[in-house]
Short mmCIF file of C-alpha atoms and ligand atoms in Angstrom, two decimals:
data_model
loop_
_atom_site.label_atom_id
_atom_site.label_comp_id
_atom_site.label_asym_id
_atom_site.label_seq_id
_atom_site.Cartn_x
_atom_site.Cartn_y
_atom_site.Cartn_z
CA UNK A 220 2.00 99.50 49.35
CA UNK A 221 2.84 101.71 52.34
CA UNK A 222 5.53 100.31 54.88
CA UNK A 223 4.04 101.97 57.86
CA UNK A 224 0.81 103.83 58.40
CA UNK A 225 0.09 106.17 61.51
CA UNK A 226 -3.77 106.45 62.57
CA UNK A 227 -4.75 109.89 63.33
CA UNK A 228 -7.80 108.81 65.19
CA UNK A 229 -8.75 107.20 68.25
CA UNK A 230 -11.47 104.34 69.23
CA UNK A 231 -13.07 101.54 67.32
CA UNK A 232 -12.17 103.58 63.89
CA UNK A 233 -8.82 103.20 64.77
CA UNK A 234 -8.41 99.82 65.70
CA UNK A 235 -11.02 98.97 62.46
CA UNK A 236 -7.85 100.79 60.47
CA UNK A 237 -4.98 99.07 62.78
CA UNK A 238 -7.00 95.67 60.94
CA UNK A 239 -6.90 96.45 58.04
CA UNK A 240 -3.20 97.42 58.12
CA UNK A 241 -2.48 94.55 59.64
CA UNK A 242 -3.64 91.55 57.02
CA UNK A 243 -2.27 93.63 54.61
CA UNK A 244 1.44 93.70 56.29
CA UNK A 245 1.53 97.19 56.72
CA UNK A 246 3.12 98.35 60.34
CA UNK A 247 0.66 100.75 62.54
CA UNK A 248 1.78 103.98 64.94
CA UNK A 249 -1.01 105.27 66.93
CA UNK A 250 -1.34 108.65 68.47
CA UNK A 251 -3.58 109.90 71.73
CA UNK A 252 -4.05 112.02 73.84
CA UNK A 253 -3.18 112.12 77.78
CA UNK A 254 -6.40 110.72 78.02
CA UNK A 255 -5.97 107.89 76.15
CA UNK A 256 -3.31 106.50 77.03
CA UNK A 257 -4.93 103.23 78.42
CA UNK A 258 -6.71 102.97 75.02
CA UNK A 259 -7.23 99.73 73.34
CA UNK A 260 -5.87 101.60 70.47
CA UNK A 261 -2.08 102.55 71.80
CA UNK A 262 -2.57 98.92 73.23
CA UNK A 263 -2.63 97.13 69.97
CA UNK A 264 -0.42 99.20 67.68
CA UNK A 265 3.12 98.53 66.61
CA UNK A 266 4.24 101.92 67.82
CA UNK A 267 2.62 104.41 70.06
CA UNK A 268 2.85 108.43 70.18
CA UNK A 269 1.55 110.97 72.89
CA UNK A 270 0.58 114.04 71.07
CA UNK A 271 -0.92 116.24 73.67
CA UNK A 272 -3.47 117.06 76.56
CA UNK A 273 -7.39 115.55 76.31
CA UNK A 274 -8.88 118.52 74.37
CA UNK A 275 -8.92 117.52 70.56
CA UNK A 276 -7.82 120.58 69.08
CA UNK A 277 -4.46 120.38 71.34
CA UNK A 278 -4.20 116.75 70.19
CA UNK A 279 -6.05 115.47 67.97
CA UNK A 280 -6.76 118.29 65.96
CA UNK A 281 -3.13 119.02 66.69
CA UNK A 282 -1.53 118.87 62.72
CA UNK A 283 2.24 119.79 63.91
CA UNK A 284 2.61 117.59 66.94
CA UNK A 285 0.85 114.73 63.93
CA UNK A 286 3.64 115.86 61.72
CA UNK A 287 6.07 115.63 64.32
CA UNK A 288 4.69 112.12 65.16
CA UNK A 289 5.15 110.67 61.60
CA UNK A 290 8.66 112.22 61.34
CA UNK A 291 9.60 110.60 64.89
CA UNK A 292 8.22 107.36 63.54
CA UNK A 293 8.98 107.12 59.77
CA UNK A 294 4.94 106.93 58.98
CA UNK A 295 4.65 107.21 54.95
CA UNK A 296 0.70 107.71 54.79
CA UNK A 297 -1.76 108.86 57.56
CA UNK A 298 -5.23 107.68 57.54
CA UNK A 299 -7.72 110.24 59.34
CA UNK A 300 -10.57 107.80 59.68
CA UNK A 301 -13.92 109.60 60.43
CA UNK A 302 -14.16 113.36 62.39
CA UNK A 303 -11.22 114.78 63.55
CA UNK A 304 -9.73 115.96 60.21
CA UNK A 305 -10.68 113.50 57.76
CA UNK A 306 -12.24 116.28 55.88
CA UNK A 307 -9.98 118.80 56.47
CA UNK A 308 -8.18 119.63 52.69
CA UNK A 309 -5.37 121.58 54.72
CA UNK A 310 -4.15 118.90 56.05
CA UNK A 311 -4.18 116.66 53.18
CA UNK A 312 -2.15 119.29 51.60
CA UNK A 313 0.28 120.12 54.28
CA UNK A 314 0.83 115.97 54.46
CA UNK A 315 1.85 116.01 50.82
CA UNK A 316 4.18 118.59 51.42
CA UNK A 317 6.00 116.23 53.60
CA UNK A 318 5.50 113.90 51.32
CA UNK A 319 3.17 111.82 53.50
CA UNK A 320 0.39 110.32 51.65
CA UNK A 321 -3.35 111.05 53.06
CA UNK A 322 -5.34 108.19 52.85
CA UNK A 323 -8.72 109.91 51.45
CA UNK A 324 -8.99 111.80 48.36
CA UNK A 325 -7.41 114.96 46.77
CA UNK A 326 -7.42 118.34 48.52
CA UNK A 327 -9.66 119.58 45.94
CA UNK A 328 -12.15 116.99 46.19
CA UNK A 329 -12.52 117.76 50.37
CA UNK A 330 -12.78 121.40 49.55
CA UNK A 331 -15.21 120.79 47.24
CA UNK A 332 -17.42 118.73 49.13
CA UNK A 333 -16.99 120.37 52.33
CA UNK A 334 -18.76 123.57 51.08
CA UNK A 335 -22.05 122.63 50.77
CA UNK A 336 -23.04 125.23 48.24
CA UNK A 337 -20.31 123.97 46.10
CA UNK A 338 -21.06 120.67 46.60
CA UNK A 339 -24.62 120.85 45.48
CA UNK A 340 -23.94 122.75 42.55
CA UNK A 341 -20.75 119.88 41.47
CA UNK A 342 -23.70 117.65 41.90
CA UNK A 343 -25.89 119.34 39.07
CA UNK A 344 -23.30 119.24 37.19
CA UNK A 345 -22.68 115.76 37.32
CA UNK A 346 -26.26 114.90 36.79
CA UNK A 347 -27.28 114.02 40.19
CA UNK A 348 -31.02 115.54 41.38
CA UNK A 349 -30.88 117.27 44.06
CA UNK A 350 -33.20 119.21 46.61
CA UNK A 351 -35.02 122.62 45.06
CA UNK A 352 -33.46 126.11 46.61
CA UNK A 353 -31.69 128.60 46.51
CA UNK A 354 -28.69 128.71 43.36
CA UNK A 355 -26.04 129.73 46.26
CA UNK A 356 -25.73 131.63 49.37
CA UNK A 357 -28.93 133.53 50.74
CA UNK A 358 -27.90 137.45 51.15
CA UNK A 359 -31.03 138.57 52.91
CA UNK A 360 -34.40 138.03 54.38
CA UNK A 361 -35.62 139.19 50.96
CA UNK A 362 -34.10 136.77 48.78
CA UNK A 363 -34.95 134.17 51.12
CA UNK A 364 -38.75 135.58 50.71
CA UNK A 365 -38.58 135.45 46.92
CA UNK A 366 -36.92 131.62 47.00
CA UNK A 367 -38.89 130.01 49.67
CA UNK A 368 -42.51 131.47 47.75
CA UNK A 369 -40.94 130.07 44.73
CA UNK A 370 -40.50 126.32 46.10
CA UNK A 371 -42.81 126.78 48.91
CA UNK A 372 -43.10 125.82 52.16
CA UNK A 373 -41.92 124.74 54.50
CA UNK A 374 -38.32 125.42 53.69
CA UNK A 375 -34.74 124.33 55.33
CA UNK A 376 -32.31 126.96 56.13
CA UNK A 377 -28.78 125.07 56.26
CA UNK A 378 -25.23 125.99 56.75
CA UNK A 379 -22.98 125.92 53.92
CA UNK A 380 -20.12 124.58 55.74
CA UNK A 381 -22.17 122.40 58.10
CA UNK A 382 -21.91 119.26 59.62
CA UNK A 383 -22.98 117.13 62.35
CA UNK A 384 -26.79 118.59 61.48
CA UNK A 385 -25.74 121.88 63.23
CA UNK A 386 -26.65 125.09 61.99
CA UNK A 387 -30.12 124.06 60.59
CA UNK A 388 -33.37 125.94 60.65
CA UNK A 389 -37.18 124.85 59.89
CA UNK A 390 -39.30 127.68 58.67
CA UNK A 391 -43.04 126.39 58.03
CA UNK A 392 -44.29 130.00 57.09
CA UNK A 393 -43.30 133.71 55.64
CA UNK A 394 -43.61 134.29 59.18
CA UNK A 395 -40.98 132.25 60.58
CA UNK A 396 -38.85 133.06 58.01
CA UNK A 397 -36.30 135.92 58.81
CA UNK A 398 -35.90 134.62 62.65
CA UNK A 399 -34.69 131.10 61.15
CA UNK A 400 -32.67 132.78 58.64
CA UNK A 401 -31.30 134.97 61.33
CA UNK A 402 -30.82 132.06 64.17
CA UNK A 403 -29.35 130.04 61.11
CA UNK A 404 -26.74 132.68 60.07
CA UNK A 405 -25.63 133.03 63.88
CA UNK A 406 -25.42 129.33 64.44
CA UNK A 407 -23.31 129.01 61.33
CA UNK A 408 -20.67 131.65 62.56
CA UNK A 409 -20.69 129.99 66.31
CA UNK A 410 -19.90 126.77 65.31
CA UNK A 411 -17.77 126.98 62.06
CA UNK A 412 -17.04 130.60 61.31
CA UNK A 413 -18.59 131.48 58.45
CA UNK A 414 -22.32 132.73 58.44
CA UNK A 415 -23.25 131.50 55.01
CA UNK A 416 -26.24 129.92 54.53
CA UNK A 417 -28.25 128.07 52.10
CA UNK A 418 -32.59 127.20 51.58
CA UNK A 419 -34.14 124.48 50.45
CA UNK A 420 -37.32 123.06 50.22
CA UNK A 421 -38.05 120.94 53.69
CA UNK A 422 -39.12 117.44 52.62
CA UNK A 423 -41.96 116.00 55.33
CA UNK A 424 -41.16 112.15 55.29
CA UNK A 425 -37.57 111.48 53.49
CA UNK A 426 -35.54 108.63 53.87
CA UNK A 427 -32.10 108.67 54.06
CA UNK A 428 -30.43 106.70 51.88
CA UNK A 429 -26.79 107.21 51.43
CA UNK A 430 -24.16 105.68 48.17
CA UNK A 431 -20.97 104.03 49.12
CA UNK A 432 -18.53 104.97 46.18
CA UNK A 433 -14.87 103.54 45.47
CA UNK A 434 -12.94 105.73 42.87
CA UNK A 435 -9.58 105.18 41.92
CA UNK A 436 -8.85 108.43 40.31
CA UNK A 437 -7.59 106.65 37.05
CA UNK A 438 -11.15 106.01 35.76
CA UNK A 439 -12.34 103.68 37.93
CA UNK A 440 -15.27 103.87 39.92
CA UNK A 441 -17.57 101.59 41.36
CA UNK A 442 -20.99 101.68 44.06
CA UNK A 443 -21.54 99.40 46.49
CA UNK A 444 -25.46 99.78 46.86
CA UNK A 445 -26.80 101.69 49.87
CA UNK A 446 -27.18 102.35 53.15
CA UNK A 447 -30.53 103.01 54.85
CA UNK A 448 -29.89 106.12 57.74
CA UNK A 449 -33.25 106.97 58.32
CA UNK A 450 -33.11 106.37 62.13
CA UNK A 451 -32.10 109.35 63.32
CA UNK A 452 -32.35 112.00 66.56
CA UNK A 453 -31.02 115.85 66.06
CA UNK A 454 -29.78 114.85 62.29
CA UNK A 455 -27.55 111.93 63.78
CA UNK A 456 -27.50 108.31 62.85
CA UNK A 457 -28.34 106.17 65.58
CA UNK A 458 -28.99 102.54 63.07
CA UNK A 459 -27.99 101.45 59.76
CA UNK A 460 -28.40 99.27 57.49
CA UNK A 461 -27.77 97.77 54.42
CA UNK A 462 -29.59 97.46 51.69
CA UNK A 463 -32.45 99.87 52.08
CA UNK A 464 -35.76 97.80 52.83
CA UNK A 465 -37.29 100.94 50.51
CA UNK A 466 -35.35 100.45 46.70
CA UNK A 467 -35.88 97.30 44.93
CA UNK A 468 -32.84 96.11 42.70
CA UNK A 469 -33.78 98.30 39.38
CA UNK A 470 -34.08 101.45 41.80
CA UNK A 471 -30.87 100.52 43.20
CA UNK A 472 -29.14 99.96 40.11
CA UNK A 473 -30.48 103.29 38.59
CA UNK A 474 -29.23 105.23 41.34
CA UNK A 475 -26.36 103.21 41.64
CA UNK A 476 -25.23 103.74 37.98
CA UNK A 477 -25.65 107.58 38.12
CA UNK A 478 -23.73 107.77 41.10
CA UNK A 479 -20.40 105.80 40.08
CA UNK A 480 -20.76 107.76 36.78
CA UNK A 481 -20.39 110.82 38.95
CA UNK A 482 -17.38 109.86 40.43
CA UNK A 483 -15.71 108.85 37.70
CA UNK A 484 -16.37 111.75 35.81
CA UNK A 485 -14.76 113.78 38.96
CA UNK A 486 -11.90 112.11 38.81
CA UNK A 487 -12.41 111.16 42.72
CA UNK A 488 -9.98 108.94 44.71
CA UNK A 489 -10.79 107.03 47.49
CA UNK A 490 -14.19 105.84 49.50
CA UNK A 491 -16.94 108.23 49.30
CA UNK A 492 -20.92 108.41 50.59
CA UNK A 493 -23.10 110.16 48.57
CA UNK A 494 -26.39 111.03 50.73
CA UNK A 495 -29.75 111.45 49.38
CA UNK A 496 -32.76 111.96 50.87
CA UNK A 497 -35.50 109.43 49.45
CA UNK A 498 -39.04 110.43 49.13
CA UNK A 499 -41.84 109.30 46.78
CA UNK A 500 -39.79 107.26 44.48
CA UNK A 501 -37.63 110.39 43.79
CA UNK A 502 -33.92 110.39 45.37
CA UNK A 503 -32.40 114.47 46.13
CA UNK A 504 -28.77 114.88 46.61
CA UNK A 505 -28.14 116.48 50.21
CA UNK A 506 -23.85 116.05 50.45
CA UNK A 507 -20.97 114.05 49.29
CA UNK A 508 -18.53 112.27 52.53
CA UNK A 509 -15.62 112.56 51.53
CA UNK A 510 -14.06 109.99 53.93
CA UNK A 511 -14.85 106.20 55.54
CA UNK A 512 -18.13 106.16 57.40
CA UNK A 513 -19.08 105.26 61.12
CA UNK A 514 -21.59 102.71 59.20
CA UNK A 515 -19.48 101.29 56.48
CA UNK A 516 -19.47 97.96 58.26
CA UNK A 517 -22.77 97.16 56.84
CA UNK A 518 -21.96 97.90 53.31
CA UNK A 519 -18.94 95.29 53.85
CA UNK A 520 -21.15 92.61 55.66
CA UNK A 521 -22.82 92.60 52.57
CA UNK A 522 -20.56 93.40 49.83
CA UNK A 523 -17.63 90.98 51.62
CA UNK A 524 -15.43 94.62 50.22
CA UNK A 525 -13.14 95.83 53.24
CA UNK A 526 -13.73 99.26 52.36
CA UNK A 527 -10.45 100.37 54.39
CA UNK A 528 -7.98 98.14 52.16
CA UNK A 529 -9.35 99.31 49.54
CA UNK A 530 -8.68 102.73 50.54
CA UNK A 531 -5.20 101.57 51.54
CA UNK A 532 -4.81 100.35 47.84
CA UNK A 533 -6.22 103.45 46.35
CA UNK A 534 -3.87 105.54 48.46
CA UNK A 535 -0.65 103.95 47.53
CA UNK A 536 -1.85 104.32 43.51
CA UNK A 537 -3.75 101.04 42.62
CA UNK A 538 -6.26 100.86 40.21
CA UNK A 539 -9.69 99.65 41.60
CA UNK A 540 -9.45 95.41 42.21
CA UNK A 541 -13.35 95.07 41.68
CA UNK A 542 -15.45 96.23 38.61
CA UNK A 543 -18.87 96.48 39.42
CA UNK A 544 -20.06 92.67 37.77
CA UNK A 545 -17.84 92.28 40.91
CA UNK A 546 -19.69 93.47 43.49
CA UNK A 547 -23.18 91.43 44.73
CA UNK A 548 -24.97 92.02 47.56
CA UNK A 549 -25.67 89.07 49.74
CA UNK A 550 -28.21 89.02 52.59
CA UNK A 551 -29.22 92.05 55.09
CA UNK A 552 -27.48 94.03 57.44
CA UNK A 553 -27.72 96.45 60.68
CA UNK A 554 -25.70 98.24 62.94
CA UNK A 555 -26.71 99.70 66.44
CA UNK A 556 -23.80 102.55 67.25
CA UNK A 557 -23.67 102.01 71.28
CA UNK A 558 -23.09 105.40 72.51
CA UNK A 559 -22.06 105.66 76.48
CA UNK A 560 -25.27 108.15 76.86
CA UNK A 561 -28.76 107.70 78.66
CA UNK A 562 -30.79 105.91 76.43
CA UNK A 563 -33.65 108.14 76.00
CA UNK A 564 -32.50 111.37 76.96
CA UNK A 565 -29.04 110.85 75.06
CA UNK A 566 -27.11 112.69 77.99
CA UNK A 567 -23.55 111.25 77.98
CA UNK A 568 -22.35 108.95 80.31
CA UNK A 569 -18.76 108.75 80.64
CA UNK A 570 -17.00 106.55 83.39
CA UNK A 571 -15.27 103.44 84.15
CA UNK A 572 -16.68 100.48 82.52
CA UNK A 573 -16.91 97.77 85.24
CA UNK A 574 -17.75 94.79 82.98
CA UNK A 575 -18.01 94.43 79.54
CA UNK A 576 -19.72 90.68 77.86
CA UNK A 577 -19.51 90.93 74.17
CA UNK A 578 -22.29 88.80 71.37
CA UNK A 579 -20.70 86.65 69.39
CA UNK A 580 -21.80 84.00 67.21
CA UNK A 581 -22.66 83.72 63.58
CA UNK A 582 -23.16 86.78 61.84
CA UNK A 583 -22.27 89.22 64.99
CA UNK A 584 -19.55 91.58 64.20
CA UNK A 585 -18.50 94.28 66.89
CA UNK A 586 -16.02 97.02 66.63
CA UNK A 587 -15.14 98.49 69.98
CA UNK A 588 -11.97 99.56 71.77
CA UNK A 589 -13.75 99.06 75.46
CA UNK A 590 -13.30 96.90 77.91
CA UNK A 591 -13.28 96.00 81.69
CA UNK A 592 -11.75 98.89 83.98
CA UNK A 593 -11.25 100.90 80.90
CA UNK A 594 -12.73 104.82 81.21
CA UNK A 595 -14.35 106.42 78.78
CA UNK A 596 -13.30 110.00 78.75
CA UNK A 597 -15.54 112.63 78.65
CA UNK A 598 -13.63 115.34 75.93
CA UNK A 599 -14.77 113.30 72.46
CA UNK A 600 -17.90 111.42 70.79
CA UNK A 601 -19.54 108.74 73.33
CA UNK A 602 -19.77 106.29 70.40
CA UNK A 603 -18.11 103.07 72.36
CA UNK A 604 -18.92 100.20 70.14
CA UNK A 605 -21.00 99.56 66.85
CA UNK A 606 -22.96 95.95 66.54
CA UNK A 607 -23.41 95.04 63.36
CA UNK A 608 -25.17 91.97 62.76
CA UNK A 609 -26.17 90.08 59.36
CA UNK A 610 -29.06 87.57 58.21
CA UNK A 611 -30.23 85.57 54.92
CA UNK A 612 -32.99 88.13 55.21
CA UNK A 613 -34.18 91.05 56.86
CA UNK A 614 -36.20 89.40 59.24
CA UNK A 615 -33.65 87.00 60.01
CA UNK A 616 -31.15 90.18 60.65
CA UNK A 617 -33.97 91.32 62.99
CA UNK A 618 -34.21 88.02 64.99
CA UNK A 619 -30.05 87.61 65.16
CA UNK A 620 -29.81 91.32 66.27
CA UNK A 621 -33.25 90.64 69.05
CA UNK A 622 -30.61 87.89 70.40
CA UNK A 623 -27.02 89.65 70.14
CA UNK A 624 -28.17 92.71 71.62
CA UNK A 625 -29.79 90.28 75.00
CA UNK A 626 -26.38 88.80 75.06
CA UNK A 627 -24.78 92.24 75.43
CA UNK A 628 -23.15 93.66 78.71
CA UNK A 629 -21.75 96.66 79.22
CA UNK A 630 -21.92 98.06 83.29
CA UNK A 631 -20.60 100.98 84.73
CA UNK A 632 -21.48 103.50 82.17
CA UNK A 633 -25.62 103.89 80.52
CA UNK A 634 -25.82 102.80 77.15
CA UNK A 635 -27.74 103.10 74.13
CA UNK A 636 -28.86 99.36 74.56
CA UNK A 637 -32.31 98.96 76.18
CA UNK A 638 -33.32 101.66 73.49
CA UNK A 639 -32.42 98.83 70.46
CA UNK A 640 -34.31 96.42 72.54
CA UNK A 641 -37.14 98.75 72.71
CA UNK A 642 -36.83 99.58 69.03
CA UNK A 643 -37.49 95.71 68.28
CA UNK A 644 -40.49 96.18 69.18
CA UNK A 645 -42.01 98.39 66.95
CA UNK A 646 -43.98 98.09 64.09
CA UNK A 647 -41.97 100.48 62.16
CA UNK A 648 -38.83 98.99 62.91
CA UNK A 649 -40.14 95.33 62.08
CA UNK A 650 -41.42 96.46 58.71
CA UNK A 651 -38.66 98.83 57.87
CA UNK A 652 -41.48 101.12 57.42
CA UNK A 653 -39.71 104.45 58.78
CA UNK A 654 -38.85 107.94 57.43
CA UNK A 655 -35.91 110.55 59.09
CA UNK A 656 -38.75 111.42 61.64
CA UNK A 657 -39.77 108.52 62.88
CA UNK A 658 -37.27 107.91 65.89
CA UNK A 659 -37.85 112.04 66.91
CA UNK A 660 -41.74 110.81 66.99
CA UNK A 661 -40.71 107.56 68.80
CA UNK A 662 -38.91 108.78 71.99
CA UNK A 663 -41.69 112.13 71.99
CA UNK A 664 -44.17 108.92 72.87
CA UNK A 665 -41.93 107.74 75.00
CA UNK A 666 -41.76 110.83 76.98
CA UNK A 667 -45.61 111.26 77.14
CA UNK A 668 -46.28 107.62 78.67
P1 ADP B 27 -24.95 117.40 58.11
O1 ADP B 27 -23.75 117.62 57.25
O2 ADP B 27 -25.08 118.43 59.19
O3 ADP B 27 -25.08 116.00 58.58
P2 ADP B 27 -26.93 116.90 55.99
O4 ADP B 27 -27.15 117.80 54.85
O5 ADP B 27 -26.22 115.61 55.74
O6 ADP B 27 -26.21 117.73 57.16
O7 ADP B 27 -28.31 116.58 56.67
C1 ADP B 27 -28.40 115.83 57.87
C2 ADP B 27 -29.81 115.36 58.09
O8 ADP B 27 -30.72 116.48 58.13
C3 ADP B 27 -30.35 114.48 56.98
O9 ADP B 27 -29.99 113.13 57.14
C4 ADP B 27 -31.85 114.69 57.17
O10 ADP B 27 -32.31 113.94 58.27
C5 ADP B 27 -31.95 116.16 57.52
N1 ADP B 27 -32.15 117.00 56.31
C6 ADP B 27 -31.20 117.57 55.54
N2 ADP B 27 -31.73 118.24 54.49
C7 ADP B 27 -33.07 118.12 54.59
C8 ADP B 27 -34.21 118.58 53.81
N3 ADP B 27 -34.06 119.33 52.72
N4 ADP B 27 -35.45 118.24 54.24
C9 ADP B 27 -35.63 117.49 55.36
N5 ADP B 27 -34.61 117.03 56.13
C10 ADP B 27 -33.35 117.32 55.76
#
């Protein structure tokens, strides 16, 4: 096992990390920014590193002054949690040159995955279904013509190296068609410099429903059922949970089983999502993660699997601890991500938190590095804190969450709170009766009243 592990993140993912490191004796060195220096995360590490000015991509994002930070410190493996360059396959190589061990899977495998063309067509080879489109990268308005009459529409224009749900395009009709392709192409270049783009066939009321994977790269591979992402505004997550109130356990095991033969078959290392969109009984492969998630608490509430140790053990060369006879699935579980925005028009909303009372009691988990006279900067994601709660049932989940989230207290900055309490409410929510639409549809009522 590693001796000492430095976190090249910042937040609750690091401290989440700093935990895991911590049971398992490891030491921790965290880096930040000038902004963060009063984070909860330089608080609680063993060892503490400035690596530049508030802008990510002079410190975060910043791969020599990291270098320079694990050779000041004696760090053996880096752990990238989410963002930032967890999927960058770059610097997974350029660590191993150092001989510092990423914590995530091969270079290869983040290439792979991070091109979305190649992705798809890795996942057709592995026998995984995935949406109707186009073989590979769409040339011209004409070839988008000839695919999108073939599968019909309405059809999805998406980036191949996108991310974040940027550089997507509806186009309901022929009409439409070379505009979104167009707008699509230019988006693509803006945002990650490379114009290629990709069609397929726009499904009307998906679910998402996303795999957690462990591979050990030595054969091993295992699922730990799914996650249910469906709640979702501009393609971003917003509630989780775990196991999808849609699959029943033969679904679930189906899907389950052709997923961890996937992995092994690749060969992968490490923790993995595999998201599919869900729709009439019929699951499509949309991308592989190649990295831990912002909801993989929910998967652990109910697998009792702390997905980050076993990425630790994975790292350092273990073989996978569970087989999957191991892994049951007890109970229900949700997370709310509390962003520091405006509730309904998701503005962010950084400043000084004046007060800060945390949930607690049975079942309540929260992972946050806030707290009182701390200030959220205003250069990275607003995400502040995740609540995850758990219940015997669904409906008990519902009524612990209904309780947490009135016991929660956070002043000085608007948060995404009053919109779970509102969400409570709903019919949808209460029957878990929702598709990747339904929160867009939610807050347009809300808007109108
Ligand atoms: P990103 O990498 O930008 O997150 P994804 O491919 O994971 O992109 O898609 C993000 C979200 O966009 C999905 O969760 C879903 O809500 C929506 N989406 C993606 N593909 C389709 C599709 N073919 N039809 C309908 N919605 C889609």
């Amino acid at each position: 096992m590693f001796d000492k592990v430095l976190i090249a993140n910042r937040g609750e993912i690091a401290l989440r990390i700093m935990r895991a490191c911590r049971e398992l004796g490891i030491k921790t060195v965290a880096v930040h920014s000038t902004a963060d220096e009063n984070a909860m995360h330089v608080r609680l590490a063993d060892e503490s590193v400035c690596i530049g000015p508030p802008a990510a991509r002079d410190s975060y994002l910043n791969i020599p002054s990291l270098l320079a930070a694990c050779e000041i410190t004696g760090a053996d493996a880096v752990h990238p949690g989410y963002g930032f360059l967890a999927e960058n396959a770059r610097f997974a190589e350029i660590l191993a040159d150092h001989n510092i061990v990423f914590i995530g899977p091969s270079a290869e495998h983040i290439r792979i995955m991070g091109d979305k063309i190649e992705a798809k067509r890795t996942a057709v080879r592995l026998g995984l279904p995935v949406v109707p489109g186009s073989d590979g990268a769409i040339r011209d308005a004409g070839e988008a013509k000839r695919v999108a009459k073939e599968i019909g529409f309405p059809v999805l224009i998406k980036a191949a190296a996108g991310g974040g749900g940027r550089g997507m395009k509806v186009a309901r009709s022929e009409a439409d068609l070379e505009q979104a392709l167009h707008t699509a192409q230019s988006e693509a270049k803006a945002a990650f410099g490379d114009d290629a783009v990709y069609l397929e066939k726009y499904l009307d009321k998906p679910r998402h429903i996303e795999i957690q994977v462990l591979g050990d790269g030595q054969g091993g591979a295992i699922h730990l059922g799914e996650r249910d992402c469906s709640l979702q505004r501009r393609h971003q997550k917003l509630w989780e949970e775990a196991l999808s109130p849609a699959l029943n356990a033969s679904q679930r095991e189906e899907i389950g089983e052709k997923v961890a033969t996937a992995i092994a078959d690749l060969g992968y290392s490490g923790a993995g999502t595999i998201e599919f969109l869900y729709e009439n009984g019929e699951f499509f492969f949309i991308e592989m993660n190649t990295r831990l998630q912002v909801e993989h608490p929910v998967t652990e509430a109910i697998t009792g699997i702390d997905i980050v140790q076993e990425q630790l053990r994975i790292a350092s060369g273990a073989r996978l601890g569970v087989t999957q006879k191991d892994v049951t699935f007890a109970g229900h579980a949700i997370e709310c991500r509390i962003n520091a925005e405006n509730p309904l028009t998701f503005t962010p909303s950084p400043g000084r938190i004046e007060s800060v009372h945390v949930p607690g009691g049975l079942g309540v988990r929260v992972d946050s590095g806030i707290y009182a006279g701390y200030t959220v900067p205003p250069y990275y994601d607003s995400l502040i804190a995740k609540l995850i709660v758990t219940g015997k049932t669904r409906n008990e989940c519902l009524m612990r969450l209904r309780r947490a989230l009135s016991e929660y207290v956070i002043e000085g900055v608007e948060t995404t709170i009053p919109l779970f309490i509102d969400l409570l409410k709903e019919d949808g929510i209460i029957d878990g009766n929702y598709d990747i639409h339904w929160l867009e549809k939610y807050l347009e009522r809300r808007k109108q009243a």
